[in-house]
Coordinates of C-alpha atoms in Angstrom, one line a residue:
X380 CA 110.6 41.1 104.9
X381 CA 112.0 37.5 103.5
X382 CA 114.8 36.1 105.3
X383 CA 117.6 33.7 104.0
X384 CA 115.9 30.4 106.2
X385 CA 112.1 30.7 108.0
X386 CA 111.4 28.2 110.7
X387 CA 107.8 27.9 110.4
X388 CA 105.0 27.1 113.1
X389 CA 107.0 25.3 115.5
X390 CA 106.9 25.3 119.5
X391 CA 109.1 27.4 120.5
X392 CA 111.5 26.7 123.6
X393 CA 113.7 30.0 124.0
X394 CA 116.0 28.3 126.8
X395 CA 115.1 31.6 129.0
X396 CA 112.5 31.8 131.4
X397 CA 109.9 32.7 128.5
X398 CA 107.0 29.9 128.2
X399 CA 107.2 28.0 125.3
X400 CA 104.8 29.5 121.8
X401 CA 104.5 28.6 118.7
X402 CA 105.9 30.9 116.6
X403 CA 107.7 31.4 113.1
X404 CA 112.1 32.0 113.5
X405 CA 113.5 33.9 110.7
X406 CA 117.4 33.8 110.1
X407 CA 119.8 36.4 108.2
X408 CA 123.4 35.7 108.0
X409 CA 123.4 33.3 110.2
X410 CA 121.7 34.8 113.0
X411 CA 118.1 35.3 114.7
X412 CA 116.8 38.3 113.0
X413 CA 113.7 37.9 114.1
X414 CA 110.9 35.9 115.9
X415 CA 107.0 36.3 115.0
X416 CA 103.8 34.6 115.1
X417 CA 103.3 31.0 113.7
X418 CA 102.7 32.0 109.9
X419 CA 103.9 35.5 109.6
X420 CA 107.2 35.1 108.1
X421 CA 108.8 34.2 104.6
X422 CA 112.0 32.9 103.3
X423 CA 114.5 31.6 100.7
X424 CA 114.3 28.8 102.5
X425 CA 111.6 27.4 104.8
X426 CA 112.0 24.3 107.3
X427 CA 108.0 23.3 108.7
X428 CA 107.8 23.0 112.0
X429 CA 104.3 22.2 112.7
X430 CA 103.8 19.8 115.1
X431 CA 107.4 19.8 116.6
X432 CA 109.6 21.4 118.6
X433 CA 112.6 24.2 118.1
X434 CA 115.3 24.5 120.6
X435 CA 118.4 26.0 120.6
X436 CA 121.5 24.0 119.4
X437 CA 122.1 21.3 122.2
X438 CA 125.7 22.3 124.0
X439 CA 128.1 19.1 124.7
X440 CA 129.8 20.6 127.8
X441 CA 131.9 17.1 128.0
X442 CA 133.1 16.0 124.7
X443 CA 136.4 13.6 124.1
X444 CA 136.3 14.5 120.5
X445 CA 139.8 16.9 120.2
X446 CA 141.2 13.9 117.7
X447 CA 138.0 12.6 116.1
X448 CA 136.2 15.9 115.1
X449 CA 139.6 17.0 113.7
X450 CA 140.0 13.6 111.6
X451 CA 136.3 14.2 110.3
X452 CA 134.8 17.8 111.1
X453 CA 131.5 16.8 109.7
X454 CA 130.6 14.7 113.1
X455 CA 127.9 13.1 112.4
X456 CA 127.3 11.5 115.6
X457 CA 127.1 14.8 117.7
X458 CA 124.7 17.4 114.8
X459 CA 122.4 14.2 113.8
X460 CA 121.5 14.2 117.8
X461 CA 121.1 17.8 117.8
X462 CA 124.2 18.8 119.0
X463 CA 125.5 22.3 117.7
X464 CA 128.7 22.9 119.8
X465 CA 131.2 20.4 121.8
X466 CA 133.8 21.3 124.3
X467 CA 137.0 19.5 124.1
X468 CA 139.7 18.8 126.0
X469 CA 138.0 17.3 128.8
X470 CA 139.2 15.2 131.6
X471 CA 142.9 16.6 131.2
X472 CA 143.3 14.5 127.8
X473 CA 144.0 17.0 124.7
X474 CA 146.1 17.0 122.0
X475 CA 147.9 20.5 122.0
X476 CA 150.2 21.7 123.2
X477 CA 153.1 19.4 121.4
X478 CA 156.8 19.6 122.9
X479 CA 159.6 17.0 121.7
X480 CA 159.3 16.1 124.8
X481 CA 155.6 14.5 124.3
X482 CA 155.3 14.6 120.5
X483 CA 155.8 10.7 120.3
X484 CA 153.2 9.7 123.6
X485 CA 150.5 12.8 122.7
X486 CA 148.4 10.1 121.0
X487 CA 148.2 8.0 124.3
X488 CA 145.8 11.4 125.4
X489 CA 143.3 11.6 122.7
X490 CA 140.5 9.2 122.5
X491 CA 140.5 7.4 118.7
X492 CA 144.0 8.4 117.9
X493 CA 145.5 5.9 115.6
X494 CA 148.8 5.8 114.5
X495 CA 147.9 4.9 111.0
X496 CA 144.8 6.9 110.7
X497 CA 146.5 9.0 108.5
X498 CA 146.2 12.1 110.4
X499 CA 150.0 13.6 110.9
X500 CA 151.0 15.8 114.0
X501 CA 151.6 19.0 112.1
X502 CA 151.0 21.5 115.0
X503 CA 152.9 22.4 118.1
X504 CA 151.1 25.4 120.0
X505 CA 147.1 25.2 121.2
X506 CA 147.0 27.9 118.7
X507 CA 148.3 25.8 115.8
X508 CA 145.8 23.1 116.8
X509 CA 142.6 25.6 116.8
X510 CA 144.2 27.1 113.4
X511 CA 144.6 23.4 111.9
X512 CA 140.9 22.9 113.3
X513 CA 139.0 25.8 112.0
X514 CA 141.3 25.2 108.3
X515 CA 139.9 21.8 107.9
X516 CA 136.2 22.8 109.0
X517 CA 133.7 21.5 111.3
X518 CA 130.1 20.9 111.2
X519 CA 129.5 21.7 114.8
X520 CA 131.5 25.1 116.8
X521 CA 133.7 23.4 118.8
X522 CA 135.1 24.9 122.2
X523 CA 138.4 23.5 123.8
X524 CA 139.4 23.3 127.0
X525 CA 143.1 23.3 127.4
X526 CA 144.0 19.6 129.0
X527 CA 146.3 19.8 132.1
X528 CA 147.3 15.9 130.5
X529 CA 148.7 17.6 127.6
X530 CA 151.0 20.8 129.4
X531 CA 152.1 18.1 131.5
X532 CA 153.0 15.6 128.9
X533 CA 154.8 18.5 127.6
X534 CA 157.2 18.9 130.3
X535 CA 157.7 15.8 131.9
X536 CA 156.1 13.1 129.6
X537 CA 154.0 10.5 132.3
X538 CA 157.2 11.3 134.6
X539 CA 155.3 10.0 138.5
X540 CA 157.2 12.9 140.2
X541 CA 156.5 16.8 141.2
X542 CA 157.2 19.1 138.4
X543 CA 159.8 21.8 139.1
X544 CA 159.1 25.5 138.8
X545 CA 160.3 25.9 135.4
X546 CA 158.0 23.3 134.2
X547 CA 155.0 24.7 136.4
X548 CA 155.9 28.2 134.9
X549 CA 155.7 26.8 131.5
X550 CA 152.2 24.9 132.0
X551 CA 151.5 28.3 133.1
X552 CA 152.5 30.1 129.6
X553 CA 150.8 27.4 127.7
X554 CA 147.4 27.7 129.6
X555 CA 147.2 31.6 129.4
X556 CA 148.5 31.6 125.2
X557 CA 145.5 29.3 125.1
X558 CA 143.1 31.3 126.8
X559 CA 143.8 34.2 125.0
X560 CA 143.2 32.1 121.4
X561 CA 139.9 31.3 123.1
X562 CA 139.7 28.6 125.1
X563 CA 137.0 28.1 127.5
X564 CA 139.1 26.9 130.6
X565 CA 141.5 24.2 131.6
X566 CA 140.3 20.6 132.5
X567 CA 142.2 18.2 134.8
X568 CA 141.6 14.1 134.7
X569 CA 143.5 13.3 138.1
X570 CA 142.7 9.7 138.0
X571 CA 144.5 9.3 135.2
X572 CA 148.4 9.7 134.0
X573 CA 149.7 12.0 134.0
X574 CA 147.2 14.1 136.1
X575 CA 147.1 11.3 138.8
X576 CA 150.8 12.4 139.4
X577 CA 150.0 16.2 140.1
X578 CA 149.8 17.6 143.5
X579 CA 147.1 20.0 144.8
X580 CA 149.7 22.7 144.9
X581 CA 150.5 22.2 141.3
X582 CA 146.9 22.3 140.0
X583 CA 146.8 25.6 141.8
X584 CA 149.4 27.5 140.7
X585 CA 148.2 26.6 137.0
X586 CA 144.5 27.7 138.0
X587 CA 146.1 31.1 139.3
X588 CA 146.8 31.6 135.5
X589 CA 143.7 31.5 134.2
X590 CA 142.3 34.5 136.7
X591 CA 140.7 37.5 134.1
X592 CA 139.8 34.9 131.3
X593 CA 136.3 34.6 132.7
X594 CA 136.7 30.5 132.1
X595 CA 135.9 27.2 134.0
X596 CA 138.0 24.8 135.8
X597 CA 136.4 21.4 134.5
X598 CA 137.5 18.4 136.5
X599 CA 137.5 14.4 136.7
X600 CA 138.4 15.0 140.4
X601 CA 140.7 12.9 141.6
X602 CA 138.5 10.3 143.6
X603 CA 134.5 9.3 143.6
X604 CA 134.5 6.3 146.1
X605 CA 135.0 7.2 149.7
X606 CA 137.6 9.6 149.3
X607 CA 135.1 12.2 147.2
X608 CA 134.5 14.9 149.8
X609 CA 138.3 15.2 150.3
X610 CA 138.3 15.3 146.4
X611 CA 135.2 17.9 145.9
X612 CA 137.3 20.0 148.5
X613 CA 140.5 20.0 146.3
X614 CA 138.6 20.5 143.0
X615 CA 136.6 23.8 145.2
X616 CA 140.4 25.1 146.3
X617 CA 142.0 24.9 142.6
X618 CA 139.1 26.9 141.4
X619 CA 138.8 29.2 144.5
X620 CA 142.3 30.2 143.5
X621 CA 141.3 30.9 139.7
X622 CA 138.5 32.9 140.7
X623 CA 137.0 30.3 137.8
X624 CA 133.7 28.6 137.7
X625 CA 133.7 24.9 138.8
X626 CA 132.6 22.2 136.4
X627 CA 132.5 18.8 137.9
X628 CA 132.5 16.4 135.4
X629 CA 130.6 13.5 135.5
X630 CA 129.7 13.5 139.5
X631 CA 128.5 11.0 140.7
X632 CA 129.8 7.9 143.3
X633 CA 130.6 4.9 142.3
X634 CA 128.5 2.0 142.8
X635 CA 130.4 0.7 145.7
X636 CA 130.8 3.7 147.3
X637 CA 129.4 4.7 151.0
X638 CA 125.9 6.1 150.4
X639 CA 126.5 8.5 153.0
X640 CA 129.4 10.8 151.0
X641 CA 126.9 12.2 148.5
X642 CA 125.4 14.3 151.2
X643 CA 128.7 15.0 152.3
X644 CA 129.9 16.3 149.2
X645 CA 127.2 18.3 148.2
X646 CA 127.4 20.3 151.7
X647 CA 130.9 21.2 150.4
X648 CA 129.3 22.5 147.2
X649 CA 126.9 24.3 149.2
X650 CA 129.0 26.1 151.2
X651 CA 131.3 27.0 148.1
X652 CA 128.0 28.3 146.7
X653 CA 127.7 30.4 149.8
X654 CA 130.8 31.9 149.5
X655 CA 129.9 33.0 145.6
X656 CA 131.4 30.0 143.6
X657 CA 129.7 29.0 140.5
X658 CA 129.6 24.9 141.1
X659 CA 128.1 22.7 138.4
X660 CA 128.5 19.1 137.9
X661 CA 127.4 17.4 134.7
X662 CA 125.9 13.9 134.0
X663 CA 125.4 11.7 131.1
X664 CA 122.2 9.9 130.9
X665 CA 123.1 5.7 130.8
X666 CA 124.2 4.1 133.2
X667 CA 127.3 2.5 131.3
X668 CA 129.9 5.1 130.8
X669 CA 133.5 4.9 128.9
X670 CA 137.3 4.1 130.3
X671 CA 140.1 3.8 128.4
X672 CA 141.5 0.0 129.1
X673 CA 145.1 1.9 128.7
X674 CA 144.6 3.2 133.0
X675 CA 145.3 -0.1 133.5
X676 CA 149.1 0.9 132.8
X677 CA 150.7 2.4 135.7
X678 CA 151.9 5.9 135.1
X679 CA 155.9 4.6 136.2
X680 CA 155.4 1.9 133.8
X681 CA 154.1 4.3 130.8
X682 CA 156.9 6.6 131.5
X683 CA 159.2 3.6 131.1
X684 CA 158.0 2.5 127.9
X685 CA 157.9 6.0 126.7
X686 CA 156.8 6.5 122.9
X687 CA 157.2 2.4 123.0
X688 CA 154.4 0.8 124.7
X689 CA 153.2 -0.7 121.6
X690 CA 156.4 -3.3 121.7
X691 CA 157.3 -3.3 125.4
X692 CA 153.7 -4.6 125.7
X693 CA 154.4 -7.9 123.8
X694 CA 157.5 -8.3 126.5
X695 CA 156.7 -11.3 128.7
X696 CA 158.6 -9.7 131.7
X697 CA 156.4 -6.3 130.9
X698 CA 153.1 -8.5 130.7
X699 CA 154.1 -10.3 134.1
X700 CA 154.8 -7.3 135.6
X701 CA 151.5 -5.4 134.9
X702 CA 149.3 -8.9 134.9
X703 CA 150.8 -8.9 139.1
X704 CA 148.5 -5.5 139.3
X705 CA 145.6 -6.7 137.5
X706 CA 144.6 -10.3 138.8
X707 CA 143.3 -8.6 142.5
X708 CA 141.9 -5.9 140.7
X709 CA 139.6 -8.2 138.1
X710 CA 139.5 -10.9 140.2
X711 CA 137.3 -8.8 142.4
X712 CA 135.2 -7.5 139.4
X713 CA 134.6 -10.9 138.2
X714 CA 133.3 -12.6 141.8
X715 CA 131.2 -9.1 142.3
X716 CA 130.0 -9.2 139.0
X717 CA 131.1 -6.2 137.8
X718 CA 133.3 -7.6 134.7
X719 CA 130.2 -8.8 133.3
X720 CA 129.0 -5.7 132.5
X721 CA 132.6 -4.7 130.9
X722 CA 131.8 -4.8 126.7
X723 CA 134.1 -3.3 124.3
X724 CA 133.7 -0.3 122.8
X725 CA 136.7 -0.2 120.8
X726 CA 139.4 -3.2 120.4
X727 CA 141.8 -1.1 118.7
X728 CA 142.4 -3.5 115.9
X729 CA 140.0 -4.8 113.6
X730 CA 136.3 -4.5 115.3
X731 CA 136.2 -8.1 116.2
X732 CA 136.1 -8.0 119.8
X733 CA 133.1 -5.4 119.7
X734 CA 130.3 -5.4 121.7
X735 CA 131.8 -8.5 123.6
X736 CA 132.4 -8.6 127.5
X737 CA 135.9 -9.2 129.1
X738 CA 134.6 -12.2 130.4
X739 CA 133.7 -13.7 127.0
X740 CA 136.8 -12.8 125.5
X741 CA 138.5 -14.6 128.8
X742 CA 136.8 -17.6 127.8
X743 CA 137.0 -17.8 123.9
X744 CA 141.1 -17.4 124.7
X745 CA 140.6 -19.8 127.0
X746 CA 142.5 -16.8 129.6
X747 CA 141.8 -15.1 132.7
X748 CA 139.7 -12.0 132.8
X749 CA 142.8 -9.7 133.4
X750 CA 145.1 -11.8 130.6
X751 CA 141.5 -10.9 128.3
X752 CA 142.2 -7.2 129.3
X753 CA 145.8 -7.3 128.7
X754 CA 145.6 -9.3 125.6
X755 CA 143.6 -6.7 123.8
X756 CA 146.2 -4.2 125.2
X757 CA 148.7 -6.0 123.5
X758 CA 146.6 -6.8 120.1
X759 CA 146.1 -3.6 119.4
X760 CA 150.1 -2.7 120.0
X761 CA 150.9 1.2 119.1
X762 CA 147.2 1.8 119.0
X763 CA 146.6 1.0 122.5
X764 CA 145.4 4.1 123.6
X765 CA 141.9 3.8 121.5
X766 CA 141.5 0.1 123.5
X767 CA 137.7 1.5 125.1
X768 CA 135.1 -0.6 127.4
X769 CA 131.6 0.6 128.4
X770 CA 130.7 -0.4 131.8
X771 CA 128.5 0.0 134.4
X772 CA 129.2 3.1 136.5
X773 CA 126.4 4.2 138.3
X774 CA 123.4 2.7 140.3
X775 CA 120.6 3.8 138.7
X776 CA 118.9 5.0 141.4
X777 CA 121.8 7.5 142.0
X778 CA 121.8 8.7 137.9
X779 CA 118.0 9.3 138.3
X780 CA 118.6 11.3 140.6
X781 CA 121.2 13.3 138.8
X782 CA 119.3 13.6 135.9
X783 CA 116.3 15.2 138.0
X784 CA 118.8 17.6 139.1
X785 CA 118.9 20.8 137.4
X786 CA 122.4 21.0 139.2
X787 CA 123.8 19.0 136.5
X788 CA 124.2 19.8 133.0
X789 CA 123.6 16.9 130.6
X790 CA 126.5 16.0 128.7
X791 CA 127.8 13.4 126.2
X792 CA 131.5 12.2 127.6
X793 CA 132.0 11.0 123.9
X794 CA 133.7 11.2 120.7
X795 CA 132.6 11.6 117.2
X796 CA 131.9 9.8 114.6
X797 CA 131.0 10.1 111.0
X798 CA 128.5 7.5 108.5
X799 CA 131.7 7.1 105.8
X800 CA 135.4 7.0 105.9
X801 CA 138.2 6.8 108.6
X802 CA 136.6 8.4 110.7
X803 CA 134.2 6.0 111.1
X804 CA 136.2 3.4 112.6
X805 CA 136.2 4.5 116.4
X806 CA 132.9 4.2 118.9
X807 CA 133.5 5.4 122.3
X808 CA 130.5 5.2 124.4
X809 CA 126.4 5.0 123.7
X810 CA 126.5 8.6 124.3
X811 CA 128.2 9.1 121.1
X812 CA 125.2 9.3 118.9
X813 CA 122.8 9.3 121.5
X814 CA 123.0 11.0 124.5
X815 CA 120.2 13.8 123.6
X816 CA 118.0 11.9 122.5
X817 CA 118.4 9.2 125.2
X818 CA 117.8 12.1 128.0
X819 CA 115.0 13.6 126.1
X820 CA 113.0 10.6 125.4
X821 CA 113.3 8.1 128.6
X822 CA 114.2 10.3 131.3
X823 CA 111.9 13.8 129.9
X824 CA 109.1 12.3 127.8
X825 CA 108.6 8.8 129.3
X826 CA 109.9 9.7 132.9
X827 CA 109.3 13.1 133.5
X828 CA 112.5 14.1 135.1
X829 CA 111.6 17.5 134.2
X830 CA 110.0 19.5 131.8
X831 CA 111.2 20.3 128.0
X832 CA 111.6 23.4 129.0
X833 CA 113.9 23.0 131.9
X834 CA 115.7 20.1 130.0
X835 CA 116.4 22.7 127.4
X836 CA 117.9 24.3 130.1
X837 CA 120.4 21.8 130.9
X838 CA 121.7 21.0 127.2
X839 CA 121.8 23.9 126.1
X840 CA 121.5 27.8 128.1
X841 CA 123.0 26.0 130.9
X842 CA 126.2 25.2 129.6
X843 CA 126.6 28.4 127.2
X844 CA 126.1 30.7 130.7
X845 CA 128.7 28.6 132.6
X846 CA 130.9 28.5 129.8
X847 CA 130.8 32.4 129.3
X848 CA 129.0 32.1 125.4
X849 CA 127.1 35.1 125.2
X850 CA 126.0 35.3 121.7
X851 CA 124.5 31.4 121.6
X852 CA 122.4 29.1 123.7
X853 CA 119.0 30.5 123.2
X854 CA 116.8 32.0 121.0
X855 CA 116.7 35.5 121.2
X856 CA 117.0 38.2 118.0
X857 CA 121.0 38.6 117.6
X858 CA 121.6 35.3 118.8
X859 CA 123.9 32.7 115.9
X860 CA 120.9 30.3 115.0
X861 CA 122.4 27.1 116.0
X862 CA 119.0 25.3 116.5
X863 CA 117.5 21.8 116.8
X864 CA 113.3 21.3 114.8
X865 CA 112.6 17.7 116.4
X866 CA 109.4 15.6 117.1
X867 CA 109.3 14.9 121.1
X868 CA 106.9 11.6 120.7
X869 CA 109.2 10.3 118.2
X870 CA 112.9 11.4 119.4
X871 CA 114.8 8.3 120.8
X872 CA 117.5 5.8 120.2
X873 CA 118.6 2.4 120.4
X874 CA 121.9 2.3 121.2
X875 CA 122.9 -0.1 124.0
X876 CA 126.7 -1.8 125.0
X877 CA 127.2 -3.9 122.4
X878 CA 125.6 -1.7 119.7
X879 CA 127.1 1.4 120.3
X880 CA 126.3 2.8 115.9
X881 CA 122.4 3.6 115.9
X882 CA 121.1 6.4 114.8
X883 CA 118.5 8.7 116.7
X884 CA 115.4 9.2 115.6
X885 CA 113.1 12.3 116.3
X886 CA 115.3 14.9 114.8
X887 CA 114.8 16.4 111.9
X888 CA 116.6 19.3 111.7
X889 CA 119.5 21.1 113.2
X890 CA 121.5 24.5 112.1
X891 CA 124.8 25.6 112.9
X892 CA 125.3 28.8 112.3
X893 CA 122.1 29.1 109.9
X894 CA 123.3 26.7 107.8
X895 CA 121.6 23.1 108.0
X896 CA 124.0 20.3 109.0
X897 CA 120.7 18.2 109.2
X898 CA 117.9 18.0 106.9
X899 CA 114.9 16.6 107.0
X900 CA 116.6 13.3 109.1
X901 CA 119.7 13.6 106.9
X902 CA 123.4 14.7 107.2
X903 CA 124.4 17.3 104.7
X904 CA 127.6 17.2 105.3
X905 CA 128.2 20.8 105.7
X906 CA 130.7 22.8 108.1
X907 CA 129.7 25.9 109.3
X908 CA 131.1 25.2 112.7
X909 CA 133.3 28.1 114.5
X910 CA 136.5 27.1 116.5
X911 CA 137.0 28.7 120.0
X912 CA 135.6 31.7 121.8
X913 CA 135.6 34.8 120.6

């Protein structure tokens, strides 16, 4: 029997409980027809795998890329690491749905959006934006979560206030239309506007909607300093009253945080476990993680400024105004240290400030660190949203741990990127084209956090099971072949803070949907990528 693509010899790592064998993978029309001993099978097309390893397709539970993989569906950032499938719409920031109301601030909640990138807001329902998705093709599946940022931004713009029941009853219509298109859940990013204005009450009611749709409730909960336990509790409640699974996104305390609340917290997990919840949490594997320099606005003063900010910025008495919040705020960071460790990601204008710390743009301006912060607020005018910093979030000590916990699924917290064109004009975070092969070389291979079969687990069965994909995630006979062929004592990459465009090694191959988006090391620029769940 010859099949349309043989995977030949290779170890294979099902992401089930099976052991690991070499073995041959033969794909028909774009599925797993059939799995055999190393040798035994023939194809149209063969791929060598001896001496290396096949996984299934790795699953980016945590993805920022809802404007970026739109702008260029091939992604080459997330299928040269191995990644097969990103969810979207994370940390309540999405870009659908579009009322009047928010269609001149939407950008403000979409990580990369430029004003002059060229890309025009064409769609107005979640369905339009999965339909304008899946019409311009993508290399990888992507899977959205619907982003309480956006339904709120649809109603009442970044107004600080509570929403009335009309507009809750609306969020409400949004987030079950989207579910029914396929969407994997609802997401919430409460320490950010607009979601930083929400009450627990109004999370609720919108969770309440999504009860039948078998989805998650991912959340950036709303504090992880010494106020976490009373935030784990709230994030437990809105998904308690969705009957949903509970994805915590990116878990961990901050640095200056009590030591004492983790155990705290996670004894609220374990009794939400006890009483039948499905609690994840998810981790990225540096220790420098991205925040959009645009929290630094106040919600009132966004609101305000409305679809303006780009020229109420360069107002003196709109500087002085936010520079009075700032100069505590940095002025700690800089005595503790922490500003140090601030590098731009993105500067919003024309790349020169990449790579650089707040503190040496402070002092080649001859400005304070929270005038630096400001000023490239202000530089980069109605592109302010895509102003990004990597910085140090985590004591390492605290991410090992995460990362040896098969509690937490391993996730990007990126965007996309591509080798050519417009689209390769943004960088978020290291994780953008490196997070997979970070976790698998240092923190697997070198460390030994856990086996490759258990890490497998985490990238990529893991977050298909809590995400309700039945038909991907491992290799099994009827599964879509989304699959990764990579060389464990070779996989790695350099990316670091102030060279965030690297490109992993280790990975030679990866299909989506049978079809290779990665060949032999290189991009092929193909998009076989579905949109939603089916």
């Amino acid at each position: 029997m010859h099949f349309d693509l043989v995977i030949r010899a290779g170890t294979v790592v099902t992401g089930n409980s099976d052991p690991s064998r070499l073995g041959d993978i033969g794909i028909s029309a774009g599925k797993i027809a059939t799995i055999a001993d190393a040798g035994a099978l023939d194809g149209k097309d063969m791929i060598d795998a001896q001496g290396r390893i096949v996984t299934p397709g790795f699953i980016d539970i945590h993805s920022h890329a809802d404007y970026t993989v739109l702008l260029d569906g091939r992604a080459h950032s997330a299928v040269m690491q191995g990644v097969t499938s990103l969810v979207v719409g994370n940390c309540g920031l999405g870009i659908a749905p579009v009322s009047p109301v928010s269609a001149g601030i939407i950008a403000g909640n979409a990580p990369g959006w430029r004003r002059d990138g060229g890309l025009e807001l064409t769609w107005s329902s979640f369905q339009e934006y999965m339909t304008k998705l899946a019409s311009s093709g993508v290399g990888p599946n992507v899977f959205p979560l619907i982003a309480h940022g956006a339904m709120r931004m649809a109603v009442a713009g970044f107004e600080d206030r509570p929403l009335t029941a009309d507009e809750i009853a609306q969020m409400q219509a949004f987030l079950k239309d989207a579910m029914k298109m396929g969407a994997v859940g609802f997401s919430t990013g409460l320490e950010y506007a607009p979601g930083i204005s929400s009450s627990t009450d109004e999370l609720i009611a919108l969770a309440e909607a999504m009860r039948g749709f078998d989805g998650i409730y991912a959340t950036h909960c709303r504090n992880r300093s010494d106020r976490m336990v009373e935030a784990t509790r709230e994030a437990i409640a809105v998904a308690r009253s969705g009957q949903t699974r509970l994805q915590l996104s990116h878990f961990i305390k901050r640095p200056y945080a009590d030591p004492a609340v983790s155990g705290h917290v996670w004894a609220e997990i374990k009794r939400a476990r006890g009483d039948g919840m499905t609690v994840l949490a998810d981790v990225f594997p540096f220790d420098y993680g991205p925040t959009p320099l645009s929290v630094l606005l106040p919600p009132s003063m966004l609101s305000e400024a409305g679809d303006n900010v780009g020229k109420t910025l360069a107002d003196p008495d709109f500087r002085t105004k936010v520079l009075s919040s700032l100069d505590g705020m940095f002025g700690a960071a800089v005595e503790s240290g922490l500003a140090e460790s601030m590098f731009v990601a993105c500067d919003g204008a024309d790349g020169r400030m990449h790579g650089k710390t707040l503190p040496e743009i402070a002092e080649a301006q001859g400005m304070s660190v929270a005038e630096a912060a400001y000023w490239l607020l202000e530089r980069a005018g109605d592109n302010f949203q895509t102003v990004m910093i990597v910085e140090h979030w985590v004591l390492w000590k605290d991410l090992v741990s995460a990362l040896s916990d098969p509690s937490f699924l391993i996730m990007g917290d990126g965007a996309t990127s591509v080798l050519d064109g417009p689209g390769s004009q943004f960088d978020m975070c290291p994780s953008d084209w490196g997070y997979a092969p970070r976790f698998l070389s240092q923190f697997v291979r070198d460390m030994g956090l856990c086996t490759i079969e258990q890490a497998v687990a985490r990238m990529a069965s893991g977050p298909a099971q809590q995400l309700g994909l039945r038909d991907r995630g491992v290799i099994e006979i009827g599964m879509q072949a989304d699959l990764v062929v990579f060389d464990l004592a070779k996989v790695g990459t350099r990316v670091s803070p102030r060279s965030l465009r690297e490109l992993p090694t280790g990975i030679g191959d990866v299909l989506v949907n049978g079809v290779p988006v990665v060949r032999n090391g290189e991009a092929t620029n193909a998009l076989p990528g579905t949109v939603g769940r089916r």
